[in-house]
Coordinates of C-alpha atoms in Angstrom, one line a residue:
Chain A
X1321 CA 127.8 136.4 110.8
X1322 CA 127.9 133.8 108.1
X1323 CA 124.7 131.6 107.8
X1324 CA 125.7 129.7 104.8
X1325 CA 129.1 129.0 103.2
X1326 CA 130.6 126.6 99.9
X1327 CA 134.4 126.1 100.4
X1328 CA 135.8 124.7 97.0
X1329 CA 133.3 122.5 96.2
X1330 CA 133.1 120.6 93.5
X1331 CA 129.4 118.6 92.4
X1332 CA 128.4 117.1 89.3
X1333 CA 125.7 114.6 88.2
X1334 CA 127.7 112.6 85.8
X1335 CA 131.1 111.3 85.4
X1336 CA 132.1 115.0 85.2
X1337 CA 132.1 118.2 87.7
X1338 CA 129.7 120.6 86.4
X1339 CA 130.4 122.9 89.0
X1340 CA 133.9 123.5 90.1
X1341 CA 136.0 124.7 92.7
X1342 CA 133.3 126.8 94.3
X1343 CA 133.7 129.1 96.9
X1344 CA 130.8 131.5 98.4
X1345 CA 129.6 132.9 101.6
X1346 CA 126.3 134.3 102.5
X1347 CA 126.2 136.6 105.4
X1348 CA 123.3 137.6 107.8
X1349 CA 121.5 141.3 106.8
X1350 CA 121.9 140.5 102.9
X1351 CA 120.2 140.3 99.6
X1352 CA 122.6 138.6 97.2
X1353 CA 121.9 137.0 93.8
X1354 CA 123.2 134.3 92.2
X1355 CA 123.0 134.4 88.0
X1356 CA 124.7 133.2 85.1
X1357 CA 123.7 131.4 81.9
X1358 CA 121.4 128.4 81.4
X1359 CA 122.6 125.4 82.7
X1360 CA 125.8 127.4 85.2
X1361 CA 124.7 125.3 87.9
X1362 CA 122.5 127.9 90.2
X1363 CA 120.0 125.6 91.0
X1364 CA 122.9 122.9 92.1
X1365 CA 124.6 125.8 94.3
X1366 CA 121.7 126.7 96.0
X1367 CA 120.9 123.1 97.0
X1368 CA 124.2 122.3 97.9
X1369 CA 124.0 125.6 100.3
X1370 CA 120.6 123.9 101.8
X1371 CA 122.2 120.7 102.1
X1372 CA 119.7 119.1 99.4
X1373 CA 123.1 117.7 97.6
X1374 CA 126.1 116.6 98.8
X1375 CA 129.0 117.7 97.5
X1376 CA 131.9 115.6 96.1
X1377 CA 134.7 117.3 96.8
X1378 CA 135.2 120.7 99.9
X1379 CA 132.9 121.8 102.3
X1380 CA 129.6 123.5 102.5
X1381 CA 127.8 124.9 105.9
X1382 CA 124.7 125.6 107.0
X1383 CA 124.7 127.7 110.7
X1384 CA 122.4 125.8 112.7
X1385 CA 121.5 128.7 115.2
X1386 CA 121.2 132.9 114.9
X1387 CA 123.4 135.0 116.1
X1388 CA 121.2 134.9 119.4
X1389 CA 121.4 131.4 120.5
X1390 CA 117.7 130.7 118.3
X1391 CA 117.6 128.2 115.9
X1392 CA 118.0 129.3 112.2
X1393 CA 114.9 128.6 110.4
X1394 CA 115.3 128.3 107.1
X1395 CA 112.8 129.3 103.6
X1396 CA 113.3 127.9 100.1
X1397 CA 111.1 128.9 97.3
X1398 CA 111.8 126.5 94.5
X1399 CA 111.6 126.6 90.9
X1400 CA 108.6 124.1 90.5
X1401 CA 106.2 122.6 92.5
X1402 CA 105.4 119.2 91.0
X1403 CA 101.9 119.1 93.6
X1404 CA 100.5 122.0 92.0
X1405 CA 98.4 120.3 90.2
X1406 CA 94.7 121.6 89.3
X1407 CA 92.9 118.5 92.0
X1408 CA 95.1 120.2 95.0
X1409 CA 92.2 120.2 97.8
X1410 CA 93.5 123.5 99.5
X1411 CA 92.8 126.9 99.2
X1412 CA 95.6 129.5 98.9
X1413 CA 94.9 130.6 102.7
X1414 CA 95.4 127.4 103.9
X1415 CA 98.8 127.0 101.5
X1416 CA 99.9 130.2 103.2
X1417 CA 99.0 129.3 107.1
X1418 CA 101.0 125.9 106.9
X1419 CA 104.3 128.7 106.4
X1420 CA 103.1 129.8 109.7
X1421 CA 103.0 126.6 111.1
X1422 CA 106.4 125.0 109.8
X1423 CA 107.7 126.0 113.0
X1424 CA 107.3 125.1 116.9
X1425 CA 104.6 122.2 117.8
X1426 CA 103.5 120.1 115.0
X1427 CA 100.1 120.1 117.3
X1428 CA 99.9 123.9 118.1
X1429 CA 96.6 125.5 117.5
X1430 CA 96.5 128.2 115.0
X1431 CA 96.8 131.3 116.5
X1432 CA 95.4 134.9 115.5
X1433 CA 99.3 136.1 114.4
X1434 CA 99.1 133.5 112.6
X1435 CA 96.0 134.8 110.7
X1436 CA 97.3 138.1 110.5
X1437 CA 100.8 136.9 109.8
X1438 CA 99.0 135.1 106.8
X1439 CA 97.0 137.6 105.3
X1440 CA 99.9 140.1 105.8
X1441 CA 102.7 137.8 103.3
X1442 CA 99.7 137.6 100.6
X1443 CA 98.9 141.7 100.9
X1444 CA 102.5 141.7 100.6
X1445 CA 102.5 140.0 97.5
X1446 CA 99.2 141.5 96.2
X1447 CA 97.3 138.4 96.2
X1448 CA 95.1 138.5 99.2
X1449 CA 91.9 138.9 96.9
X1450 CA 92.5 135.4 95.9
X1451 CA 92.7 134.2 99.1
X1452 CA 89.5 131.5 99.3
X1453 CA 90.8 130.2 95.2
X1454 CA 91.9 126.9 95.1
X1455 CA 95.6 126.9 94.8
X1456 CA 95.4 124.2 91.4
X1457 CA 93.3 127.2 89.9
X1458 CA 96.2 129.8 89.9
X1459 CA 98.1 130.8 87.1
X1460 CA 102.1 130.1 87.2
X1461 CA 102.6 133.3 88.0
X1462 CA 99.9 133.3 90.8
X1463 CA 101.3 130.1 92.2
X1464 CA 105.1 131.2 92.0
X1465 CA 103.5 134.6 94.5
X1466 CA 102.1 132.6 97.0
X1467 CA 105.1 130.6 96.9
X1468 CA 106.7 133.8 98.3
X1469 CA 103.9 134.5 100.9
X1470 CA 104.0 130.7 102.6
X1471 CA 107.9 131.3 102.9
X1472 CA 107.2 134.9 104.0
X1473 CA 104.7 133.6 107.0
X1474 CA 107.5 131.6 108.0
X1475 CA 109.8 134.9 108.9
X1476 CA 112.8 132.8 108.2
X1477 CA 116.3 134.1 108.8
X1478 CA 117.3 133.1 105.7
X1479 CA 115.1 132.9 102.4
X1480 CA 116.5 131.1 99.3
X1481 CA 114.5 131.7 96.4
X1482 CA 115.1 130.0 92.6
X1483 CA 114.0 132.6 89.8
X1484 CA 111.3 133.9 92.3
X1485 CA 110.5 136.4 89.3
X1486 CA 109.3 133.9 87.0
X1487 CA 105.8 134.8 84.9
X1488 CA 105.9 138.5 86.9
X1489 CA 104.9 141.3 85.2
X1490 CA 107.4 144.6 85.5
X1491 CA 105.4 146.2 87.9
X1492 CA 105.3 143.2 90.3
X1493 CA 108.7 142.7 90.1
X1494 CA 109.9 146.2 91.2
X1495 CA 107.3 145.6 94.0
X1496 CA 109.1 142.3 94.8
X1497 CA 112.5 143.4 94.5
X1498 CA 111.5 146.5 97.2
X1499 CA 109.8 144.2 99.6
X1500 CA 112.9 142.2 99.8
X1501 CA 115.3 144.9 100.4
X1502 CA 112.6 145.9 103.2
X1503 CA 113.2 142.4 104.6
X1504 CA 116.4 142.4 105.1
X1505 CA 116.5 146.3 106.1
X1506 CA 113.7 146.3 108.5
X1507 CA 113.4 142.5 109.7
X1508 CA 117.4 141.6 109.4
X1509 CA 116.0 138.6 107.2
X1510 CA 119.1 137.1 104.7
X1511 CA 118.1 136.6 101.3
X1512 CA 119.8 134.7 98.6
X1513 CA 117.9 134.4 95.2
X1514 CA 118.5 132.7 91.6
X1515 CA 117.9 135.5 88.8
X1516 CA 118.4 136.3 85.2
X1517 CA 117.4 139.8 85.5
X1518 CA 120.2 141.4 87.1
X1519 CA 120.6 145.0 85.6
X1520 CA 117.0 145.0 87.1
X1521 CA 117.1 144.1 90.6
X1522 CA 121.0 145.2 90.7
X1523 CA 120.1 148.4 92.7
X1524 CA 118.3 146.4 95.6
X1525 CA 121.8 144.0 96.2
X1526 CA 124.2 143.6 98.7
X1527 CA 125.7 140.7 96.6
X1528 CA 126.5 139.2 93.4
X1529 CA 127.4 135.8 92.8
X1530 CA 128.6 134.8 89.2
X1531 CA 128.5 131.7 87.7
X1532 CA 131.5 131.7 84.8
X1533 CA 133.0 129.0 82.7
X1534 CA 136.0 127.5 83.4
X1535 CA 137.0 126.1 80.5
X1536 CA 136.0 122.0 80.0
X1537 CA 135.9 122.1 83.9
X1538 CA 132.2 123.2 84.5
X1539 CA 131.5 126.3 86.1
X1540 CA 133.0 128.4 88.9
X1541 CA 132.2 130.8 91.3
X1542 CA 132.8 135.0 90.7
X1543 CA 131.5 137.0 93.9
X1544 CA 131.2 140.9 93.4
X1545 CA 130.5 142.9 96.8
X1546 CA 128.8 146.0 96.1
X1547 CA 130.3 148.8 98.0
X1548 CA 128.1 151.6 96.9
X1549 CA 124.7 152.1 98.9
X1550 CA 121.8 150.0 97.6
X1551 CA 118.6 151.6 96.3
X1552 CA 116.1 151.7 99.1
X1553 CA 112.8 153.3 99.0
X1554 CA 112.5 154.0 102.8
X1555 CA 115.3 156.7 102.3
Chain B
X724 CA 72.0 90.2 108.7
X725 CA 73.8 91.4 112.2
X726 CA 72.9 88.7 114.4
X727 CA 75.3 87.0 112.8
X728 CA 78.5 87.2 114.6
X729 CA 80.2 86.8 111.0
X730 CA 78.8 90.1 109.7
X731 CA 79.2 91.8 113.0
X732 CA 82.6 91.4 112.7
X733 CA 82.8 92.0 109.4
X734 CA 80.8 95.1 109.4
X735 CA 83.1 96.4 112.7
X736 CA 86.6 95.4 110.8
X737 CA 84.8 97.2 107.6
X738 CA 84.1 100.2 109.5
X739 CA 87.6 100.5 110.9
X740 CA 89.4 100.1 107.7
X741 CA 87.4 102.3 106.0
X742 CA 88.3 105.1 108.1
X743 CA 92.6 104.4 107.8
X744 CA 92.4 103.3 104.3
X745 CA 90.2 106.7 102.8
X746 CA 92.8 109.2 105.0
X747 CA 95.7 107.4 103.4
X748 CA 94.2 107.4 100.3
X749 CA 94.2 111.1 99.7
X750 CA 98.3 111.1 100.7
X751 CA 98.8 108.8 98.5
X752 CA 97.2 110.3 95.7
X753 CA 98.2 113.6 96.1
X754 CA 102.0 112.5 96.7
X755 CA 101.6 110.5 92.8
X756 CA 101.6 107.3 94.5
X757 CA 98.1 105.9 93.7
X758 CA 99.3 102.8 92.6
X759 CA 101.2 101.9 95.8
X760 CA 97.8 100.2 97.4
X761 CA 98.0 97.7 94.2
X762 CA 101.5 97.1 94.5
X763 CA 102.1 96.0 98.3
X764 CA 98.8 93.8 98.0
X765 CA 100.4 91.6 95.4
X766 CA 103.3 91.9 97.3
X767 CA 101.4 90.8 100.7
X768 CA 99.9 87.6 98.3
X769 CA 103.5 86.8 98.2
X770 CA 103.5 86.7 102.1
X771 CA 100.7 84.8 102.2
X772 CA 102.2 81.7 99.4
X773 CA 104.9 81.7 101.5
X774 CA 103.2 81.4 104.8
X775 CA 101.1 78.7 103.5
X776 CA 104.0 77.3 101.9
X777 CA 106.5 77.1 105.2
X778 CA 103.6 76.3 107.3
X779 CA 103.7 79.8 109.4
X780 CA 100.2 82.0 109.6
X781 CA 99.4 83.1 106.2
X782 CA 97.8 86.5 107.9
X783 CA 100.7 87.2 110.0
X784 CA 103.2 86.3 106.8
X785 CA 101.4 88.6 104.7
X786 CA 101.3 91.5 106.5
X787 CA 105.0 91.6 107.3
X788 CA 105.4 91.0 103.7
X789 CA 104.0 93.9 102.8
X790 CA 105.4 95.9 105.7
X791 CA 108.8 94.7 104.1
X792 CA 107.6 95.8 100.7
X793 CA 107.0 99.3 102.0
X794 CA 110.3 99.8 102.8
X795 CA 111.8 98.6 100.1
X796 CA 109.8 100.3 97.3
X797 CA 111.0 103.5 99.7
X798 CA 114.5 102.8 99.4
X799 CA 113.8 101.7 95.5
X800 CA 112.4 105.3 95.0
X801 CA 115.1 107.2 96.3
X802 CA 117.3 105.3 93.4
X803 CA 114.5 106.5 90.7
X804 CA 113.8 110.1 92.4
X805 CA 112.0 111.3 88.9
X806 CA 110.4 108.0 88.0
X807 CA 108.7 107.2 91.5
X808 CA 106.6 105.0 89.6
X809 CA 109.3 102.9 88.2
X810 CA 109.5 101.4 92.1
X811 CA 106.1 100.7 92.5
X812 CA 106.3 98.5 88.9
X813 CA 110.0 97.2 89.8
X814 CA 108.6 95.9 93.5
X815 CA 104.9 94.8 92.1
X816 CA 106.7 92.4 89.6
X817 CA 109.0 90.7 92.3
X818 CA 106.1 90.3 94.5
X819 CA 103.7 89.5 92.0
X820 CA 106.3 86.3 90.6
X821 CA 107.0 85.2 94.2
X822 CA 103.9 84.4 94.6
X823 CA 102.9 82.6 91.5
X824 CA 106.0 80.6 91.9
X825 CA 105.2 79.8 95.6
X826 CA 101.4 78.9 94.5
X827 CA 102.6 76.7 91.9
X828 CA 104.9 74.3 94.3
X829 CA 102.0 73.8 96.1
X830 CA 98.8 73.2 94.5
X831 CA 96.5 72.2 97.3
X832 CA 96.3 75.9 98.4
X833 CA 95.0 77.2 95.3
X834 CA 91.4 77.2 96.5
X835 CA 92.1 79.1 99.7
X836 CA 93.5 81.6 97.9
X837 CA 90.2 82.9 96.5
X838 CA 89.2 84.0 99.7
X839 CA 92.7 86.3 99.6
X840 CA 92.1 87.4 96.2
X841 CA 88.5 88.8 96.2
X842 CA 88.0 89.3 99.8
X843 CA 85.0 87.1 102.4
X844 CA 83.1 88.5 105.1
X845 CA 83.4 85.1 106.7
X846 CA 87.4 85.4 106.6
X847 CA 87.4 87.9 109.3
X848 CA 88.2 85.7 112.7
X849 CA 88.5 87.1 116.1
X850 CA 92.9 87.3 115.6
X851 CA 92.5 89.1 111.9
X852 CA 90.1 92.0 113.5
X853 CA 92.4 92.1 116.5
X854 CA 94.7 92.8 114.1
X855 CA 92.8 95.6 112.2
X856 CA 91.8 97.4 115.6
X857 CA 96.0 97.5 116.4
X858 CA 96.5 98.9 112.6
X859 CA 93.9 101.6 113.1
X860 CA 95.1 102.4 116.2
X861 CA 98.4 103.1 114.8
X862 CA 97.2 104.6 111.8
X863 CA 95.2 106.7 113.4
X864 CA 98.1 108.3 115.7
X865 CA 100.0 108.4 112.8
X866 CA 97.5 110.9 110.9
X867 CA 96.7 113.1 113.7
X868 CA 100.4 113.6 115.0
X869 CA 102.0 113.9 112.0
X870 CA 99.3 116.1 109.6
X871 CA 101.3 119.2 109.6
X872 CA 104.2 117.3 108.3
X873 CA 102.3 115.6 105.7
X874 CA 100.8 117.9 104.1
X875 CA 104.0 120.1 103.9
X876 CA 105.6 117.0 102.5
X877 CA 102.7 116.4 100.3
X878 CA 103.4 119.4 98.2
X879 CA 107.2 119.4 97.8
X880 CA 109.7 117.5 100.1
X881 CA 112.7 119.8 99.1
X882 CA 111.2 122.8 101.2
X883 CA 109.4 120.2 103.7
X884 CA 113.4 119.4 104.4
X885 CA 114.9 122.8 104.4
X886 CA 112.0 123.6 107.1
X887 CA 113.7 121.2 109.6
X888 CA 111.3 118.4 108.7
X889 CA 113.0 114.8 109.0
X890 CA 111.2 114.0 105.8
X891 CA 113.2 110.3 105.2
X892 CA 112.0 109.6 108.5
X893 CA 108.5 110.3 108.0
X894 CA 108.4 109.3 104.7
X895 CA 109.5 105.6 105.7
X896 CA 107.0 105.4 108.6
X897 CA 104.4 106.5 105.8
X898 CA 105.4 103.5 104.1
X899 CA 105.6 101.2 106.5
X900 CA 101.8 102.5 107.8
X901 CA 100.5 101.7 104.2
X902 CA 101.9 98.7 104.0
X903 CA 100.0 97.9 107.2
X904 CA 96.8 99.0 106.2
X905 CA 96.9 97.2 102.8
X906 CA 97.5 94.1 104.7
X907 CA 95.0 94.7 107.3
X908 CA 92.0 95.2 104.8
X909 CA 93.0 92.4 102.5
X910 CA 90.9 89.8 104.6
X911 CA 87.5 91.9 103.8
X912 CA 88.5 93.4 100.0
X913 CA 90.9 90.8 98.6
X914 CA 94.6 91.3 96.6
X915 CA 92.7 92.8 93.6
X916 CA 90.9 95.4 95.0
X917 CA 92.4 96.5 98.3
X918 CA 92.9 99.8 96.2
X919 CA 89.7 100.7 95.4
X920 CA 88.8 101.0 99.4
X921 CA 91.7 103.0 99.5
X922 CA 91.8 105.5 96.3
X923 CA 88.3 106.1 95.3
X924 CA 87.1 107.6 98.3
X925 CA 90.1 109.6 97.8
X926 CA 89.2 110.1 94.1
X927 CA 85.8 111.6 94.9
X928 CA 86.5 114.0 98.4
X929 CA 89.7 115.7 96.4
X930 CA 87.5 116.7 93.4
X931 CA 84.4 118.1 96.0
X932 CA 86.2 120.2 98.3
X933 CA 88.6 122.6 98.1
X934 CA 90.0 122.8 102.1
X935 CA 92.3 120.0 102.8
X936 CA 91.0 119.0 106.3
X937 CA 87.4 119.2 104.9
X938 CA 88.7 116.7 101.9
X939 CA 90.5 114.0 104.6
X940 CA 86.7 114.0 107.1
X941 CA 84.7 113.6 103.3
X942 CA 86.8 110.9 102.0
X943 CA 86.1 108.8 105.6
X944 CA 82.9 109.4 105.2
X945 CA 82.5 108.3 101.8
X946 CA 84.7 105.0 102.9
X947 CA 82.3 104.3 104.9
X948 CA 79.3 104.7 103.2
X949 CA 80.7 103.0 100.3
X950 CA 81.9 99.9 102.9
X951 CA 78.8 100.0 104.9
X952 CA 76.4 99.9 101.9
X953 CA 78.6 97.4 100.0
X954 CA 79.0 95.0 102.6
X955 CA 75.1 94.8 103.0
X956 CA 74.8 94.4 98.8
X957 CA 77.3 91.7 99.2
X958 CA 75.0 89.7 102.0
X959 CA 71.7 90.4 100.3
X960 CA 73.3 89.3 96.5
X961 CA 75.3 86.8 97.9
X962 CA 78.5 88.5 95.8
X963 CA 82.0 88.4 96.7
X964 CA 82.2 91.5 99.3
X965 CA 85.2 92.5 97.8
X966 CA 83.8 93.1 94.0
X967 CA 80.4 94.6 95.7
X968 CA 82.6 97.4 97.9
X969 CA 84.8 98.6 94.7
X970 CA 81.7 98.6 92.8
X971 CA 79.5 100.7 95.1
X972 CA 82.0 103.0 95.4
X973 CA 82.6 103.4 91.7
X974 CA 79.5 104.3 91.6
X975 CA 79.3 107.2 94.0
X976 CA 82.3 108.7 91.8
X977 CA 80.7 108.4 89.1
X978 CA 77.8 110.0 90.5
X979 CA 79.7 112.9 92.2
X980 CA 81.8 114.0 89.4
X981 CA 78.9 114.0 87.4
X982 CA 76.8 115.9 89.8
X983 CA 79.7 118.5 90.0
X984 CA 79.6 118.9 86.4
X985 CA 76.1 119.7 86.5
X986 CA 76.6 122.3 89.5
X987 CA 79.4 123.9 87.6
X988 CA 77.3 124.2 84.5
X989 CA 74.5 125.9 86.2
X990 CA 77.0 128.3 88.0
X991 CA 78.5 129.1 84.8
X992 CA 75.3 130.4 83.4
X993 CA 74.9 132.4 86.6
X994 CA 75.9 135.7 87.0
X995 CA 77.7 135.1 90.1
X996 CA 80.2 133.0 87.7
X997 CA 80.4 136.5 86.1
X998 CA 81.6 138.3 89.1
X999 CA 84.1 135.5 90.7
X1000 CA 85.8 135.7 87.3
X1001 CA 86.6 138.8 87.1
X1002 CA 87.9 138.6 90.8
X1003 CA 90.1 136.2 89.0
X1004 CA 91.7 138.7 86.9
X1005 CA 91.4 141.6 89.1
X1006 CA 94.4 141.0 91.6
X1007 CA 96.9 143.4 91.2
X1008 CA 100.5 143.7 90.7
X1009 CA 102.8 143.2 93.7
X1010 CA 102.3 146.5 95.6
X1011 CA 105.4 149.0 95.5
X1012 CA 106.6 150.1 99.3
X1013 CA 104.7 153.0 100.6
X1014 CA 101.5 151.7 98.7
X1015 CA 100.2 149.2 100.8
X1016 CA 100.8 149.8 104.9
X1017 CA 101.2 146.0 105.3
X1018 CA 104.9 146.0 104.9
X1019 CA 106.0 147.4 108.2

């Protein structure tokens, strides 16, 4: 099923298209990437996919339900978070529990999954320890993890993530590269994400979607489908 | 002091505001827009020259004034997305001259403006508090139905939307709800220092807690302490309520940063410092699969 699509789409912030022509689909079940050089536009295609940005020219689409008949909920992790500032009054369990609570009743009580859906995203991203800190304390790095965790406790259908790898050590980001190919193995979860490491996380891909100059014209789209097996650690 | 019905009221339309205006102080801080308060009560002194001016209620005229102003400084923001503050200025300047203008083509007024400037506890009248109790009410509803989406919209609006939120929506009946209360506690405060009931409560309960419920219940109660007490200064000193309010509550910021200085000083000697700071550094790398059980 395809969740998300760009058909020749053309956006630019000026006078003059900056992104040109493009053309890509994101399918449920898969962990695709976008990259590309500074300034290529990935930020722009991933907000025109979200519907953040309206494009000037073609079409872009957004599936509204699952392949089920359920709404699609939707995750996106985003580069910056201006509020992170060091007065923020909340703790990071409390940043992570409002994921949980982004869906259903805006007056439902919190429930215990939602506990243990919360402690389970920042396990999952090895910051559980700092649970009680106050989220304006953290470190980039720190802040960009439990980033991940609140759109984790959502379990949305499809996460879109811009450089989630930023200020991650090695080691964390062959942990995060595995957890996301267990997300979209073992809870059908669609993942699209912004990187410049893509040798790295390569083996862990369904997709690849290159950003390429096109002459004067701003940038276009290049999609590789890779047809050999992906690295997974469950096999 | 309270068998006067004066201070009753004015102690009752104190109380009420005090509540609204400290929860809507700590959005508005933590959403950058601190200097909203200022803006839509010069813009509400434009709806109150212009009431006077055209003969209307000067109350009623400045608070759909700055109900109006609300929405526009909304609409002016989405043109200036990463100046926000650029609105507040561009809006504060046209009501700001409005009402100078208006003031100046009719100078018998001038002297019951004073009263709108720095606030009387004798200005409350049985129609203003009516007025208050209806804003609280809906302010009130507001904050409890809607305090999921805020906060989600408080830290970044992009994801707030891509969650399903109807963030314009909500962000426009934010507006329109500050605009209210600004108006509503102009009678008590005055133009010129509506803002200090509303961000230094707000300034004080974000710096002392670090749960975001716990900061919204501590900045109500500071409001109201800070109201209560400055109300009675103002009867007992015979000083303009509004000046005696901002002052009072200056001073329990200054004495609760300071205070928290202090207790972080003493903690940093501690050894317990010691230990919560290497629990700082002591998180691990993301976990590989297999390593941690949680990932089924």
């Amino acid at each position: 099923m395809i969740l998300a699509s760009l058909k020749e789409v053309e956006f630019g912030y000026n006078d003059a298209p900056s992104l040109h022509n493009a053309t890509i689909e994101v399918r449920s079940r898969e962990f695709a990437a976008v990259t590309g050089p500074n300034g290529a536009s990935k930020t722009t295609l991933l907000k025109l996919m979200l519907g953040l940005l309206k494009p000037w020219k073609g079409k872009t689409f957004l599936a509204g339900k699952r392949e089920d008949g359920r709404p699609l909920k939707v995750s996106y992790v985003p580069q910056q978070i201006a509020a992170f500032n060091g007065g923020f009054p909340s703790n990071v369990q409390e940043f992570v529990l409002s994921g949980c609570l982004s869906s259903g009743s805006w007056l439902r009580r919190v429930t215990k999954e939602d506990r243990e859906l919360a402690e389970k995203s920042l396990r999952q991203v090895g910051m559980w320890q700092l649970r009680e800190r106050r989220i304006g304390e953290l470190s980039g790095g720190q802040k960009q993890r439990i980033c991940i965790a609140r759109a984790l406790a959502q379990r949305p259908d499809l996460l879109v993530m811009d450089e989630p790898t930023t200020g991650m050590d090695e080691a964390s980001r062959k942990g995060f590269y595995e957890l996301m190919r267990h997300m979209v193995d073992a809870h059908g979860m669609s993942i699209v994400m912004v990187t410049h490491g893509l040798e790295e996380c390569r083996p862990y891909l369904d997709r690849i979607i290159e950003l390429e100059r096109k002459g004067e014209g701003g940038w276009k789209c290049c999609t590789t489908t890779l047809c050999s097996g992906h690295f997974s650690p469950a096999r | 002091m309270l068998h006067y019905d004066f201070m009753q009221r004015a102690f009752f339309a104190g109380a009420l505001i005090a509540v609204v205006a400290s929860v809507l102080g700590v959005y508005l801080m933590l959403r950058r827009q601190a200097l909203m308060a200022d803006m839509l009560s010069h813009v509400s002194l434009a709806g109150v020259a212009a009431g006077a001016f055209l003969g209307l209620s000067p109350t009623l005229s400045g608070f759909l004034t700055a109900t109006i102003g609300a929405v526009a400084v909304e609409y002016v923001r989405r043109f200036y997305k990463t100046y926000s503050e650029m609105s507040i200025a561009i809006i504060m300047v046209g009501g700001l001259s409005t009402a100078v203008v208006l003031m100046s083509l009719n100078k018998t007024m001038s002297k019951s403006f004073t009263s709108y400037l720095f606030g009387s506890v004798v200005a409350v009248d049985r129609s203003q508090l009516l007025l208050m109790l209806i804003v609280t009410a809906a302010a009130a509803l507001f904050f409890f139905f809607l305090r999921r989406p805020l906060y989600q919209m408080t830290f970044d609006e992009e994801t707030a939307k891509v969650s399903g939120l109807p963030t314009g929506l909500i962000s426009m009946l934010f507006s329109v709800i500050t605009g209210m209360i600004v108006a509503a506690a102009m009678p008590i405060v005055g133009v010129l220092l509506v803002s200090s009931l509303i961000i230094l409560p707000a300034a004080l309960a974000i710096r002392l807690t670090s749960r975001f419920s716990a900061a919204l219940l501590l900045a109500v109660a500071i409001g109201l302490a800070g109201v209560m007490s400055g109300l009675t200064a103002s009867y007992e000193l015979s000083t303009p309520p509004g000046g005696t309010i901002a002052l009072v509550l200056l001073a329990f910021l200054a004495i609760g940063v300071a205070s928290q200085k202090v207790v972080r000083l003493v903690r940093a000697k501690s050894k317990h410092a010691a230990a919560t700071d290497t629990e700082m550094h002591s998180y691990g790398p993301i976990p590989r699969l297999g390593e941690d059980s949680h990932t089924s």
